[in-house]
GROMACS .gro file of C-alpha atoms in nm:
model
  235
    1UNK     CA    1  14.443  13.277  16.014
    2UNK     CA    2  14.263  13.245  15.731
    3UNK     CA    3  13.986  12.987  15.665
    4UNK     CA    4  13.964  12.809  15.298
    5UNK     CA    5  13.650  12.618  15.205
    6UNK     CA    6  13.667  12.480  14.899
    7UNK     CA    7  13.345  12.344  14.671
    8UNK     CA    8  13.382  12.093  14.381
    9UNK     CA    9  13.329  11.785  14.229
   10UNK     CA   10  13.442  11.452  14.336
   11UNK     CA   11  13.578  11.363  13.969
   12UNK     CA   12  13.665  11.711  13.855
   13UNK     CA   13  13.991  11.713  13.716
   14UNK     CA   14  14.052  12.154  13.772
   15UNK     CA   15  13.878  12.077  14.161
   16UNK     CA   16  14.167  11.767  14.190
   17UNK     CA   17  14.431  12.052  14.066
   18UNK     CA   18  14.346  12.288  14.344
   19UNK     CA   19  14.338  11.990  14.580
   20UNK     CA   20  14.639  11.888  14.552
   21UNK     CA   21  14.809  12.297  14.617
   22UNK     CA   22  14.659  12.286  14.903
   23UNK     CA   23  14.719  11.918  15.048
   24UNK     CA   24  15.123  12.020  14.881
   25UNK     CA   25  15.132  12.342  15.133
   26UNK     CA   26  14.982  12.176  15.418
   27UNK     CA   27  14.674  12.467  15.420
   28UNK     CA   28  14.419  12.322  15.637
   29UNK     CA   29  14.059  12.369  15.466
   30UNK     CA   30  13.658  12.235  15.442
   31UNK     CA   31  13.533  12.118  15.138
   32UNK     CA   32  13.208  12.043  14.998
   33UNK     CA   33  13.156  11.789  14.679
   34UNK     CA   34  12.798  11.916  14.477
   35UNK     CA   35  12.617  11.703  14.192
   36UNK     CA   36  12.681  11.866  13.834
   37UNK     CA   37  12.357  11.823  13.723
   38UNK     CA   38  12.196  11.964  13.985
   39UNK     CA   39  12.383  12.216  14.143
   40UNK     CA   40  12.268  12.430  14.420
   41UNK     CA   41  12.136  12.740  14.486
   42UNK     CA   42  12.371  12.857  14.742
   43UNK     CA   43  12.658  12.743  14.490
   44UNK     CA   44  12.517  12.923  14.214
   45UNK     CA   45  12.511  13.247  14.450
   46UNK     CA   46  12.896  13.187  14.522
   47UNK     CA   47  13.024  13.127  14.134
   48UNK     CA   48  12.981  13.348  13.882
   49UNK     CA   49  12.991  13.127  13.634
   50UNK     CA   50  12.834  12.834  13.735
   51UNK     CA   51  13.157  12.580  13.726
   52UNK     CA   52  13.369  12.418  13.963
   53UNK     CA   53  13.591  12.422  14.179
   54UNK     CA   54  13.501  12.789  14.405
   55UNK     CA   55  13.764  12.858  14.714
   56UNK     CA   56  13.577  13.064  14.962
   57UNK     CA   57  13.845  13.236  15.131
   58UNK     CA   58  13.696  13.385  15.533
   59UNK     CA   59  13.344  13.269  15.428
   60UNK     CA   60  13.292  13.637  15.298
   61UNK     CA   61  13.539  13.603  14.925
   62UNK     CA   62  13.510  13.389  14.669
   63UNK     CA   63  13.805  13.268  14.415
   64UNK     CA   64  13.672  13.079  14.094
   65UNK     CA   65  13.904  12.915  13.808
   66UNK     CA   66  14.105  12.656  13.867
   67UNK     CA   67  14.463  12.826  13.751
   68UNK     CA   68  14.301  13.189  13.950
   69UNK     CA   69  14.307  12.985  14.226
   70UNK     CA   70  14.626  12.777  14.220
   71UNK     CA   71  14.818  13.122  14.133
   72UNK     CA   72  14.675  13.258  14.465
   73UNK     CA   73  14.755  12.955  14.631
   74UNK     CA   74  15.094  12.911  14.599
   75UNK     CA   75  15.138  13.298  14.630
   76UNK     CA   76  15.016  13.331  14.984
   77UNK     CA   77  15.295  13.035  15.054
   78UNK     CA   78  15.551  13.222  14.892
   79UNK     CA   79  15.574  12.994  14.588
   80UNK     CA   80  15.643  13.055  14.268
   81UNK     CA   81  15.442  12.773  14.053
   82UNK     CA   82  15.644  12.608  13.821
   83UNK     CA   83  16.000  12.726  13.969
   84UNK     CA   84  16.259  13.034  13.978
   85UNK     CA   85  16.362  13.061  13.587
   86UNK     CA   86  16.210  13.299  13.452
   87UNK     CA   87  16.210  13.095  13.067
   88UNK     CA   88  16.119  12.763  13.290
   89UNK     CA   89  15.837  12.925  13.444
   90UNK     CA   90  15.733  13.056  13.132
   91UNK     CA   91  15.805  12.772  12.925
   92UNK     CA   92  15.570  12.598  13.210
   93UNK     CA   93  15.290  12.786  13.166
   94UNK     CA   94  15.261  12.748  12.783
   95UNK     CA   95  15.278  12.322  12.824
   96UNK     CA   96  15.021  12.392  13.136
   97UNK     CA   97  14.793  12.557  12.830
   98UNK     CA   98  14.852  12.226  12.621
   99UNK     CA   99  14.726  12.000  12.909
  100UNK     CA  100  14.387  12.249  12.979
  101UNK     CA  101  14.374  12.180  12.570
  102UNK     CA  102  14.373  11.771  12.646
  103UNK     CA  103  14.128  11.808  12.913
  104UNK     CA  104  13.877  11.966  12.681
  105UNK     CA  105  13.965  11.687  12.438
  106UNK     CA  106  13.881  11.417  12.691
  107UNK     CA  107  13.585  11.601  12.793
  108UNK     CA  108  13.437  11.560  12.417
  109UNK     CA  109  13.537  11.197  12.433
  110UNK     CA  110  13.313  11.207  12.749
  111UNK     CA  111  13.038  11.427  12.647
  112UNK     CA  112  13.003  11.504  12.271
  113UNK     CA  113  13.166  11.241  12.065
  114UNK     CA  114  12.875  11.027  11.969
  115UNK     CA  115  13.052  10.862  11.674
  116UNK     CA  116  13.359  10.600  11.590
  117UNK     CA  117  13.477  10.871  11.327
  118UNK     CA  118  13.402  11.165  11.583
  119UNK     CA  119  13.633  10.997  11.857
  120UNK     CA  120  13.891  10.919  11.636
  121UNK     CA  121  13.903  11.256  11.525
  122UNK     CA  122  13.911  11.365  11.943
  123UNK     CA  123  14.195  11.054  11.960
  124UNK     CA  124  14.409  11.227  11.663
  125UNK     CA  125  14.416  11.576  11.866
  126UNK     CA  126  14.510  11.389  12.142
  127UNK     CA  127  14.787  11.242  12.013
  128UNK     CA  128  14.906  11.566  11.797
  129UNK     CA  129  14.880  11.754  12.156
  130UNK     CA  130  15.123  11.459  12.348
  131UNK     CA  131  15.357  11.489  12.048
  132UNK     CA  132  15.412  11.839  12.140
  133UNK     CA  133  15.470  11.790  12.537
  134UNK     CA  134  15.689  11.485  12.409
  135UNK     CA  135  15.872  11.709  12.256
  136UNK     CA  136  15.903  12.023  12.480
  137UNK     CA  137  15.938  11.804  12.806
  138UNK     CA  138  16.184  11.571  12.973
  139UNK     CA  139  16.043  11.408  13.264
  140UNK     CA  140  16.340  11.275  13.523
  141UNK     CA  141  16.236  11.014  13.753
  142UNK     CA  142  15.973  11.151  14.028
  143UNK     CA  143  16.080  11.086  14.363
  144UNK     CA  144  15.820  10.997  14.587
  145UNK     CA  145  15.884  11.267  14.863
  146UNK     CA  146  15.903  11.512  14.609
  147UNK     CA  147  15.740  11.814  14.560
  148UNK     CA  148  15.507  11.845  14.282
  149UNK     CA  149  15.559  12.135  14.030
  150UNK     CA  150  15.252  12.334  13.904
  151UNK     CA  151  15.308  12.108  13.547
  152UNK     CA  152  15.357  11.833  13.752
  153UNK     CA  153  14.982  11.883  13.961
  154UNK     CA  154  14.821  11.982  13.591
  155UNK     CA  155  14.877  11.659  13.388
  156UNK     CA  156  14.859  11.456  13.656
  157UNK     CA  157  14.468  11.549  13.594
  158UNK     CA  158  14.556  11.501  13.269
  159UNK     CA  159  14.672  11.165  13.254
  160UNK     CA  160  14.438  11.015  13.511
  161UNK     CA  161  14.149  10.929  13.357
  162UNK     CA  162  14.337  10.767  13.016
  163UNK     CA  163  14.348  10.414  13.165
  164UNK     CA  164  13.975  10.361  13.167
  165UNK     CA  165  13.949  10.533  12.849
  166UNK     CA  166  14.176  10.312  12.705
  167UNK     CA  167  14.000  10.042  12.833
  168UNK     CA  168  13.671  10.166  12.703
  169UNK     CA  169  13.827  10.235  12.351
  170UNK     CA  170  14.074   9.942  12.319
  171UNK     CA  171  14.366  10.212  12.260
  172UNK     CA  172  14.680  10.314  12.440
  173UNK     CA  173  14.664  10.675  12.484
  174UNK     CA  174  15.053  10.683  12.530
  175UNK     CA  175  15.170  10.468  12.254
  176UNK     CA  176  15.436  10.662  12.146
  177UNK     CA  177  15.505  10.875  12.415
  178UNK     CA  178  15.739  10.630  12.663
  179UNK     CA  179  15.883  10.938  12.852
  180UNK     CA  180  15.485  11.066  12.884
  181UNK     CA  181  15.423  10.701  13.001
  182UNK     CA  182  15.691  10.719  13.249
  183UNK     CA  183  15.588  11.044  13.423
  184UNK     CA  184  15.208  10.888  13.408
  185UNK     CA  185  15.359  10.624  13.635
  186UNK     CA  186  15.530  10.799  13.885
  187UNK     CA  187  15.267  11.069  13.913
  188UNK     CA  188  14.988  10.839  13.966
  189UNK     CA  189  15.200  10.661  14.272
  190UNK     CA  190  15.302  11.034  14.439
  191UNK     CA  191  15.094  11.021  14.751
  192UNK     CA  192  14.986  11.389  14.703
  193UNK     CA  193  14.815  11.264  14.338
  194UNK     CA  194  14.670  10.974  14.500
  195UNK     CA  195  14.487  11.155  14.794
  196UNK     CA  196  14.337  11.388  14.533
  197UNK     CA  197  14.038  11.170  14.436
  198UNK     CA  198  13.779  10.919  14.669
  199UNK     CA  199  13.959  10.543  14.624
  200UNK     CA  200  13.643  10.429  14.456
  201UNK     CA  201  13.779  10.695  14.163
  202UNK     CA  202  13.782  10.445  13.849
  203UNK     CA  203  13.440  10.273  13.947
  204UNK     CA  204  13.282  10.639  14.009
  205UNK     CA  205  13.388  10.761  13.681
  206UNK     CA  206  13.287  10.462  13.471
  207UNK     CA  207  12.928  10.500  13.640
  208UNK     CA  208  12.953  10.872  13.525
  209UNK     CA  209  13.107  10.814  13.186
  210UNK     CA  210  12.814  10.546  13.142
  211UNK     CA  211  12.532  10.734  13.157
  212UNK     CA  212  12.625  10.988  12.936
  213UNK     CA  213  12.490  10.956  12.544
  214UNK     CA  214  12.850  10.866  12.352
  215UNK     CA  215  13.019  10.634  12.217
  216UNK     CA  216  13.271  10.589  12.505
  217UNK     CA  217  12.975  10.542  12.732
  218UNK     CA  218  12.814  10.260  12.496
  219UNK     CA  219  13.154  10.114  12.532
  220UNK     CA  220  13.205  10.135  12.925
  221UNK     CA  221  12.821   9.982  12.936
  222UNK     CA  222  12.942   9.690  12.799
  223UNK     CA  223  13.202   9.617  13.030
  224UNK     CA  224  13.025   9.582  13.358
  225UNK     CA  225  13.289   9.795  13.645
  226UNK     CA  226  13.394   9.410  13.785
  227UNK     CA  227  13.578   9.320  13.494
  228UNK     CA  228  13.774   9.615  13.443
  229UNK     CA  229  14.134   9.569  13.533
  230UNK     CA  230  14.312   9.932  13.506
  231UNK     CA  231  14.684   9.894  13.509
  232UNK     CA  232  14.918  10.239  13.611
  233UNK     CA  233  15.106  10.338  13.284
  234UNK     CA  234  15.468  10.172  13.388
  235UNK     CA  235  15.797  10.285  13.255
   0.00000   0.00000   0.00000
């Protein structure tokens, strides 16, 4: 029986992705979270890129990059990541790539956008990518007992921070996309998605963003955590 050790960060969307695949497949594992701004030497010795997540298999073999780790985990459980049909599988993988673009744009809002005009440009790109996903995907209502696809798992991590970003910027990231809003709402209620982050996720995310230098950070610093009311997107 192999052993698995997931090393990550409590808020990282890519770590959440791996955590959901591990949980959904009932794979027992150890979890260690590190600070991204003070990565320990033992972690840097394990991670070729210096990034999370890292999965250590049998205390000796190391995998990195969320997509590769998830593919490995799906393979050892005998599953295809997004379904049996070759076309549907390829399309889902293409939309996953758009999900990764959305995560990168969210990172721009958190780390790199220093002005309102820069935020406007990033929000325009987010809207553009959301429009593409909305045109390609018609999500069905998600039963709480249904197993998540890799597409569900990726977009659960894409959508999760939108509630806090919406409060900070006073903008609705789902405006014009009722199908994606409903999908996000269903995903937020799913036990596998909920359990992939700590119960204090939004408080921790607020603290994480507010200590940065960007426009979003400045906006969130003006809103005390106790005054933030976050509502899950509803159908």
